[in-house]
Amino acid sequence: MKKVNKLFVGATSISLLLAGNIALAQEFRGPVRIVVPFAPGGTSDILARYIAPELSDAIGQPVIVENKAGAGGNIGADFVAKADPNGHTLLLSDLTALLAAPSVLPSVAYDIESDLDPVTMVSYSPYVLGVSNRNEFESFDELIEYSRENPGLLSVATSGVGANNHITTERLIQDQDVDWTVIAYRGGSDATRAVVSGESDMLLNGTTASLPFVLSGQMNALAVTGEERLDELPDVPTFRELGLPGELDGTYQGILVTAGSPPEVVERLQTELASILSTDDIQAKIAEQGGQARPSASPDELRAWMTEQKSELASFIESAGISQ
Amino acid sequence: MEFLSFLDLSFFLLVGFGTLVGIIFGAIPGMTATMAVAVCLPLTYALGLNHGLALLLGLYVGGISGGMVPAVLLNIPGTPSSITTTFDGYPMAQKGEGEKALRICVIASLVGGLVSAAVLFLFAPLLADFSIKFSYVEKFLIILLALSVIASLSNSMLIGIFSGVIGVWLSLIGDYSISDGGNGHTRLMFDFMEPYLFEGFSLLPVLIGIFGISTILLEAEKGVKRDVAGERVKIGKESAFSFSIFKGSFTNLTRSSFIGTFVGMLPGVGGSAASVLAYTQEKNLAKDSSQMGKGAPQGLISSESANNALTGGALIPLLSLGIPGDSTTAVLIGAFTLQGIQVGPLFIPENHDTWYVMMTALVLANFVMFVLMFFAIKHIAKVVMVPKHILYPLIVMMCVVGAYAINYGIMFDVWTLLIFGVLGYLIQKIGLEVAPLIIGFILGSQAEVYFVKSLESFGTYSIFFTKSPIALVLWALIAASVVFAIAMGFKSRARQKMELSQMHDPSHTASGKHHDSRND
């Protein structure tokens, strides 16, 4: 009986919701797709699946999450770039990866600035510098001191050439002027495996991937990116506290839409998404993923951030020689 | 036992439903266990963790085992790990023993699944520490070992190696990615192909094309007489299934199940290597392997027990390290994170209930798979009685839909399917072999990546010998497998010669036969 009641209440409330939204729903005719350019189960995918039902309630149309994986997110992004510009096809992706792509890859089929319009930033995920427990480094300074005395001896794992954590690793190397052997693994979990097994000495990676190993003692955390320390690791300093530059940063997830979509639709999306991302429920869920919700105040705010990031990334990647 | 409270009716229904849907996904060429899990992942959001896991593990086990159905009946491996099932399954189906073949497969799958679940339950944390010691060097050697068996897979070693090399060559087409230690340029193609072939040919369309479409082309060439299919294939009449087939298969079952579990727990090595290794080990070690490839139950047993044993194996690094063993378990991570649970070294100690729920679901899914398939086989096997002029167009349609769906809608995958269908047909026409070619195709690029990454990480060729004792053991196995293949080659050539001389000189027949049986 209980179940039946729940079903009934659910059905009634959905139909009420639909009725209530008809007036508001002129901007959206038919289902909205959130394209995730990575495989199901990743950070972008999970964020999209958190947001989809809320957005659906808000705009009164079904919201479908679609995975179009491949080429480091660029296949899905290209798909959205070339979609019908009606504001019904959204892209939820790691923005840092997309912004770095033109500088890292030999060719990218779309232009992130002219083929995609920004809607809002979604979240920020900090990086943790984890070292293998084979080396008993107690602090970041100790690590750097050892690296200076033994150039070329330590190796650092990355998720792949041109991956976000590769770029951040190169920043760290350049800033500290140390000589580490950079090894590009095939994806983050492979890089984590290498550090846990002692094959590589350290890596910079997202908290979701590294925290469990830090908490279980298989990896030592020496520093984190971002402005504040992590709640889970209150004793681990931020790079900023250690006097390192703010460009040593984590990753950002954001939502973009096909360029040329009607401005009123984009604005509506931005308003709805910003309010969804401000609810305690969604913020708690994002925190579980090791992230922090970061809705943009307006599409233009995100556009300005992207332009700045893209040129900064391009000049850094060129100077570090990451794209050959 | 607090976890028992999670095992309500809906738990059992979800395992059953998951397994059924999984079998269907596995049985449709081009749909995989990974897809089944990915498609149903959002449902778990509403179901809660324990019920969600019941559904997903059912899908996983069902999806892996469903691949046997088209492999046996239609010569189309539903999943890459059922390639070796086609070697003996399809010849049996052609002899009218499809039902028997499927029953053997189902039992072997059950054993493989249960053995790997037991290993997972008893040794997960221990084995996880072992599995992360497999760096690129050891993974390269495992793949080299699987590649080295190509020669012994075919009737003529030279043709086997030649076909294998073509497969490796095809696998190298595409972008030589910087992440894989390459130069970022495309290889083995013209510039105009770049938009389509940047990532190379994708595996499943190639697999379905080269096995499925080419089989249909070969059949079509024979000419289809209306409605005679049912008469020609008498299902299960010629020799009925009985459990006595498994007599003397204990070693094979155990060995193959452990090979499957072991390969499953090595992230990035992949299911096809597991069944290929299990199959060829049986071929090399069995007392009588002369019938393998022509419809021998032992081939089905090794292939299917190994590929179902992948399930438990792949969960070992996932649950004790948070590192998925294969693409399906990579999607499973999503189910955990959706519920706010971190899989990693702390998962099992901190989530005892979930851990027991998972084990229950895994074991249960294996039994449900067994019951569903074992008794449904009688009906499933009737597929081959459908007149071919109706059946084949349907299969082609399903293959096309599957190829289109596999990467979520890329039209070039359909062209890949058709290109490789025709290629597979031509290859068989000129006397080359499909099996070594596809194994070369799957393993070739992996071998290259791991080889290059090993050199990149360790900087010296000697690392392949000095990395670890594991590496040395693997070298010994590779050497043994090569020596064995050469010896087998000589033996079969000697036998052929003898048979030829017998034809010329009938007086030697008796002694020749005697000699023959001793050799076997």
Short mmCIF file of C-alpha atoms in Angstrom, two decimals, chain B residues 140-447:
data_model
loop_
_atom_site.label_atom_id
_atom_site.label_comp_id
_atom_site.label_asym_id
_atom_site.label_seq_id
_atom_site.Cartn_x
_atom_site.Cartn_y
_atom_site.Cartn_z
CA PHE B 140 53.71 -6.32 -22.44
CA LEU B 141 55.01 -9.80 -21.72
CA ILE B 142 51.53 -11.17 -21.03
CA ILE B 143 50.28 -9.78 -24.31
CA LEU B 144 53.37 -11.11 -26.07
CA LEU B 145 52.56 -14.50 -24.58
CA ALA B 146 49.02 -14.32 -25.93
CA LEU B 147 50.39 -13.21 -29.32
CA SER B 148 52.93 -16.02 -29.36
CA VAL B 149 50.14 -18.56 -29.39
CA ILE B 150 48.85 -17.32 -32.75
CA ALA B 151 51.17 -19.72 -34.50
CA SER B 152 49.79 -22.76 -32.76
CA LEU B 153 46.18 -21.70 -33.36
CA SER B 154 46.11 -22.39 -37.07
CA ASN B 155 46.60 -25.45 -39.15
CA SER B 156 49.62 -24.08 -40.90
CA MET B 157 52.04 -22.09 -38.80
CA LEU B 158 53.15 -19.90 -41.68
CA ILE B 159 49.62 -18.92 -42.63
CA GLY B 160 48.78 -18.31 -38.96
CA ILE B 161 51.72 -15.96 -38.48
CA PHE B 162 51.05 -14.20 -41.77
CA SER B 163 47.39 -13.63 -40.87
CA GLY B 164 48.42 -12.46 -37.40
CA VAL B 165 50.84 -9.93 -38.86
CA ILE B 166 48.12 -8.52 -41.11
CA GLY B 167 45.97 -8.13 -38.01
CA VAL B 168 48.75 -6.31 -36.16
CA TRP B 169 49.26 -4.08 -39.19
CA LEU B 170 45.57 -3.18 -39.30
CA SER B 171 45.60 -2.36 -35.59
CA LEU B 172 48.37 0.21 -36.11
CA ILE B 173 46.25 2.31 -38.47
CA GLY B 174 45.32 5.61 -36.90
CA ASP B 175 46.88 8.23 -34.67
CA TYR B 176 50.15 7.27 -33.04
CA SER B 177 49.11 9.10 -29.89
CA ILE B 178 51.60 11.13 -27.91
CA SER B 179 50.12 9.63 -24.74
CA ASP B 180 51.13 6.21 -25.99
CA GLY B 181 54.68 7.37 -26.54
CA GLY B 182 54.15 8.17 -30.22
CA ASN B 183 54.70 11.28 -32.28
CA GLY B 184 51.09 12.40 -32.62
CA HIS B 185 50.96 11.69 -36.35
CA THR B 186 48.62 9.32 -38.10
CA ARG B 187 50.04 6.13 -39.54
CA LEU B 188 49.34 3.86 -42.47
CA MET B 189 46.75 6.04 -44.16
CA PHE B 190 46.19 8.96 -46.46
CA ASP B 191 45.32 12.43 -45.18
CA PHE B 192 41.76 12.33 -46.43
CA MET B 193 41.03 9.37 -44.16
CA GLU B 194 42.02 11.27 -41.04
CA PRO B 195 38.54 12.45 -40.02
CA TYR B 196 37.35 8.83 -39.95
CA LEU B 197 40.37 6.84 -38.93
CA PHE B 198 42.05 9.13 -36.43
CA GLU B 199 41.35 6.68 -33.64
CA GLY B 200 41.83 3.67 -35.92
CA PHE B 201 39.18 1.09 -36.70
CA SER B 202 37.04 0.48 -33.65
CA LEU B 203 37.18 -3.02 -32.29
CA LEU B 204 33.61 -4.27 -32.19
CA PRO B 205 32.57 -3.32 -35.73
CA VAL B 206 35.76 -5.02 -36.96
CA LEU B 207 35.00 -8.09 -34.89
CA ILE B 208 31.38 -8.40 -35.96
CA GLY B 209 32.22 -7.65 -39.57
CA ILE B 210 35.06 -10.07 -39.92
CA PHE B 211 33.24 -12.91 -38.18
CA GLY B 212 29.55 -12.24 -38.69
CA ILE B 213 29.16 -10.51 -42.02
CA SER B 214 31.83 -12.65 -43.67
CA THR B 215 30.15 -15.85 -42.43
CA ILE B 216 26.90 -14.65 -43.93
CA LEU B 217 28.62 -13.79 -47.21
CA LEU B 218 30.17 -17.25 -47.34
CA GLU B 219 26.78 -18.83 -46.67
CA ALA B 220 25.07 -16.61 -49.21
CA GLU B 221 27.58 -17.68 -51.80
CA LYS B 222 26.47 -21.28 -51.37
CA GLY B 223 23.05 -20.16 -52.46
CA VAL B 224 20.05 -20.28 -50.17
CA LYS B 225 17.46 -22.85 -50.98
CA ARG B 226 14.13 -21.89 -49.50
CA ASP B 227 13.14 -23.42 -46.19
CA VAL B 228 15.66 -26.24 -46.11
CA ALA B 229 17.58 -24.92 -43.14
CA GLY B 230 15.46 -26.79 -40.67
CA GLU B 231 16.02 -30.07 -42.39
CA ARG B 232 19.75 -29.77 -42.63
CA VAL B 233 20.38 -28.83 -39.04
CA LYS B 234 18.92 -31.34 -36.69
CA ILE B 235 19.38 -29.86 -33.28
CA GLY B 236 20.55 -32.08 -30.50
CA LYS B 237 19.58 -35.24 -32.35
CA GLU B 238 22.96 -36.57 -33.32
CA SER B 239 24.52 -36.69 -29.91
CA ALA B 240 22.63 -35.57 -26.89
CA PHE B 241 24.12 -33.53 -24.06
CA SER B 242 25.14 -35.30 -20.93
CA PHE B 243 27.27 -34.26 -17.99
CA SER B 244 29.75 -37.00 -18.85
CA ILE B 245 31.25 -34.60 -21.40
CA PHE B 246 32.85 -32.91 -18.43
CA LYS B 247 34.55 -36.11 -17.33
CA GLY B 248 38.29 -35.49 -17.38
CA SER B 249 37.80 -31.75 -17.79
CA PHE B 250 38.58 -30.88 -14.20
CA THR B 251 42.09 -29.62 -14.97
CA ASN B 252 40.86 -27.68 -17.97
CA LEU B 253 38.06 -26.04 -16.01
CA THR B 254 40.27 -25.11 -13.09
CA ARG B 255 43.17 -23.93 -15.20
CA SER B 256 40.99 -21.83 -17.48
CA SER B 257 39.02 -20.33 -14.59
CA PHE B 258 42.23 -19.27 -12.88
CA ILE B 259 43.69 -17.86 -16.09
CA GLY B 260 40.49 -15.84 -16.53
CA THR B 261 40.52 -14.56 -12.96
CA PHE B 262 44.19 -13.67 -13.18
CA VAL B 263 43.95 -11.79 -16.49
CA GLY B 264 40.77 -10.11 -15.26
CA MET B 265 42.56 -8.57 -12.32
CA LEU B 266 45.25 -6.97 -14.47
CA PRO B 267 43.90 -3.56 -15.45
CA GLY B 268 44.14 -2.89 -19.15
CA VAL B 269 44.93 -6.36 -20.43
CA GLY B 270 41.40 -7.21 -21.49
CA GLY B 271 39.12 -10.18 -21.80
CA SER B 272 40.16 -11.44 -25.21
CA ALA B 273 43.66 -12.18 -23.90
CA ALA B 274 42.11 -14.30 -21.13
CA SER B 275 40.12 -16.60 -23.35
CA VAL B 276 42.88 -16.83 -25.95
CA LEU B 277 45.40 -17.82 -23.28
CA ALA B 278 43.06 -20.36 -21.70
CA TYR B 279 42.20 -21.84 -25.09
CA THR B 280 45.78 -22.25 -26.23
CA GLN B 281 46.96 -23.58 -22.88
CA GLU B 282 44.35 -26.31 -23.23
CA LYS B 283 45.48 -26.89 -26.78
CA ASN B 284 49.12 -27.17 -25.72
CA LEU B 285 48.67 -29.14 -22.52
CA ALA B 286 45.74 -31.46 -23.17
CA LYS B 287 46.46 -35.10 -23.89
CA ASP B 288 44.40 -34.97 -27.06
CA SER B 289 43.87 -31.63 -28.69
CA SER B 290 43.62 -32.81 -32.27
CA GLN B 291 39.89 -32.04 -32.47
CA MET B 292 40.18 -28.50 -31.12
CA GLY B 293 39.03 -26.00 -33.69
CA LYS B 294 36.82 -28.58 -35.33
CA GLY B 295 34.15 -28.78 -32.65
CA ALA B 296 35.67 -30.09 -29.44
CA PRO B 297 33.86 -29.51 -26.14
CA GLN B 298 37.18 -28.89 -24.38
CA GLY B 299 37.71 -25.73 -26.45
CA LEU B 300 34.34 -24.37 -25.36
CA ILE B 301 35.07 -25.25 -21.77
CA SER B 302 38.35 -23.38 -21.66
CA SER B 303 37.06 -20.35 -23.53
CA GLU B 304 33.83 -19.87 -21.60
CA SER B 305 35.13 -20.65 -18.12
CA ALA B 306 37.96 -18.17 -18.70
CA ASN B 307 35.77 -15.35 -19.95
CA ASN B 308 33.26 -15.66 -17.14
CA ALA B 309 36.05 -15.82 -14.61
CA LEU B 310 36.94 -12.30 -15.74
CA THR B 311 34.06 -10.93 -13.70
CA GLY B 312 35.42 -11.80 -10.26
CA GLY B 313 38.96 -11.04 -11.37
CA ALA B 314 38.15 -7.55 -12.63
CA LEU B 315 36.40 -6.70 -9.37
CA ILE B 316 39.53 -7.45 -7.31
CA PRO B 317 41.50 -4.30 -8.13
CA LEU B 318 38.27 -2.30 -8.30
CA LEU B 319 37.11 -3.11 -4.79
CA SER B 320 40.46 -3.17 -3.07
CA LEU B 321 42.20 -0.32 -4.89
CA GLY B 322 39.53 1.60 -6.77
CA ILE B 323 41.27 0.71 -10.03
CA PRO B 324 38.93 -1.01 -12.48
CA GLY B 325 40.10 -4.26 -14.08
CA ASP B 326 38.16 -3.76 -17.31
CA SER B 327 35.86 -1.30 -19.05
CA THR B 328 32.70 -2.61 -17.40
CA THR B 329 34.05 -2.28 -13.88
CA ALA B 330 35.18 1.23 -14.83
CA VAL B 331 31.52 2.07 -15.32
CA LEU B 332 30.65 0.36 -12.04
CA ILE B 333 32.77 2.98 -10.25
CA GLY B 334 30.14 5.45 -11.34
CA ALA B 335 27.47 3.51 -9.47
CA PHE B 336 29.47 3.80 -6.26
CA THR B 337 30.30 7.46 -6.67
CA LEU B 338 26.67 8.26 -7.46
CA GLN B 339 25.90 6.95 -3.99
CA GLY B 340 28.79 8.81 -2.41
CA ILE B 341 30.88 5.72 -1.74
CA GLN B 342 34.55 5.74 -2.60
CA VAL B 343 35.92 2.46 -3.90
CA GLY B 344 39.50 2.19 -2.88
CA PRO B 345 41.72 0.55 -0.29
CA LEU B 346 39.28 1.41 2.49
CA PHE B 347 36.17 0.15 0.75
CA ILE B 348 35.97 -3.42 2.02
CA PRO B 349 36.91 -2.69 5.67
CA GLU B 350 34.52 0.26 5.87
CA ASN B 351 31.58 -1.12 3.90
CA HIS B 352 31.24 -4.67 5.08
CA ASP B 353 27.54 -4.84 4.33
CA THR B 354 27.90 -3.61 0.77
CA TRP B 355 30.77 -6.03 0.26
CA TYR B 356 28.63 -9.00 1.34
CA VAL B 357 25.72 -7.75 -0.72
CA MET B 358 27.97 -7.61 -3.77
CA MET B 359 29.30 -11.11 -3.20
CA THR B 360 25.76 -12.43 -2.80
CA ALA B 361 24.65 -10.66 -5.98
CA LEU B 362 27.65 -11.94 -7.91
CA VAL B 363 27.17 -15.56 -6.91
CA LEU B 364 23.42 -15.32 -7.36
CA ALA B 365 23.81 -13.76 -10.82
CA ASN B 366 25.96 -16.69 -11.88
CA PHE B 367 23.28 -19.16 -10.80
CA VAL B 368 20.49 -17.14 -12.39
CA MET B 369 22.51 -17.02 -15.60
CA PHE B 370 22.89 -20.77 -15.42
CA VAL B 371 19.21 -21.46 -14.83
CA LEU B 372 17.99 -18.95 -17.43
CA MET B 373 20.32 -20.18 -20.12
CA PHE B 374 20.41 -23.89 -19.39
CA PHE B 375 16.69 -24.29 -19.74
CA ALA B 376 16.15 -21.66 -22.39
CA ILE B 377 18.80 -23.06 -24.66
CA LYS B 378 16.42 -25.52 -26.23
CA HIS B 379 14.48 -22.55 -27.56
CA ILE B 380 17.41 -20.24 -28.24
CA ALA B 381 19.16 -22.90 -30.28
CA LYS B 382 16.18 -23.06 -32.60
CA VAL B 383 17.42 -19.78 -34.08
CA VAL B 384 19.38 -21.80 -36.59
CA MET B 385 16.17 -23.48 -37.74
CA VAL B 386 14.81 -20.19 -38.96
CA PRO B 387 15.08 -20.30 -42.76
CA LYS B 388 18.27 -18.56 -43.74
CA HIS B 389 16.65 -16.14 -46.16
CA ILE B 390 14.80 -14.73 -43.16
CA LEU B 391 17.49 -15.17 -40.51
CA TYR B 392 20.45 -13.63 -42.32
CA PRO B 393 18.88 -10.29 -43.22
CA LEU B 394 17.80 -10.00 -39.58
CA ILE B 395 21.32 -10.72 -38.36
CA VAL B 396 22.81 -8.19 -40.78
CA MET B 397 20.33 -5.63 -39.54
CA MET B 398 21.21 -6.33 -35.92
CA CYS B 399 24.91 -6.15 -36.73
CA VAL B 400 24.45 -2.75 -38.38
CA VAL B 401 22.41 -1.42 -35.49
CA GLY B 402 24.95 -2.78 -33.02
CA ALA B 403 27.89 -1.27 -34.90
CA TYR B 404 26.16 2.08 -35.03
CA ALA B 405 25.29 1.99 -31.34
CA ILE B 406 28.60 0.82 -29.95
CA ASN B 407 30.23 4.26 -29.84
CA TYR B 408 26.91 5.99 -29.35
CA GLY B 409 26.25 6.75 -32.99
CA ILE B 410 29.21 7.04 -35.33
CA MET B 411 28.31 6.23 -38.94
CA PHE B 412 31.86 5.28 -39.85
CA ASP B 413 31.57 2.28 -37.54
CA VAL B 414 28.91 0.89 -39.86
CA TRP B 415 31.25 1.31 -42.82
CA THR B 416 33.97 -0.41 -40.78
CA LEU B 417 31.58 -3.30 -40.24
CA LEU B 418 30.91 -3.66 -43.96
CA ILE B 419 34.55 -3.16 -45.01
CA PHE B 420 35.68 -5.87 -42.63
CA GLY B 421 32.81 -8.13 -43.60
CA VAL B 422 34.03 -8.11 -47.18
CA LEU B 423 37.65 -8.29 -46.06
CA GLY B 424 36.90 -11.30 -43.85
CA TYR B 425 35.19 -12.99 -46.79
CA LEU B 426 38.15 -12.35 -49.12
CA ILE B 427 40.65 -13.46 -46.48
CA GLN B 428 38.94 -16.82 -46.14
CA LYS B 429 38.62 -17.13 -49.90
CA ILE B 430 42.36 -16.82 -50.42
CA GLY B 431 43.08 -19.29 -47.65
CA LEU B 432 44.17 -17.00 -44.83
CA GLU B 433 42.71 -17.37 -41.36
CA VAL B 434 40.44 -15.00 -39.50
CA ALA B 435 41.23 -16.05 -35.91
CA PRO B 436 44.95 -15.19 -35.86
CA LEU B 437 44.17 -12.01 -37.74
CA ILE B 438 41.65 -10.75 -35.20
CA ILE B 439 43.89 -11.72 -32.27
CA GLY B 440 46.71 -9.81 -33.93
CA PHE B 441 44.34 -6.90 -34.41
CA ILE B 442 43.24 -6.80 -30.77
CA LEU B 443 46.60 -7.45 -29.16
CA GLY B 444 48.97 -5.84 -31.65
CA SER B 445 48.40 -2.22 -30.76
CA GLN B 446 48.29 -3.07 -27.05
CA ALA B 447 51.63 -4.83 -27.31
#
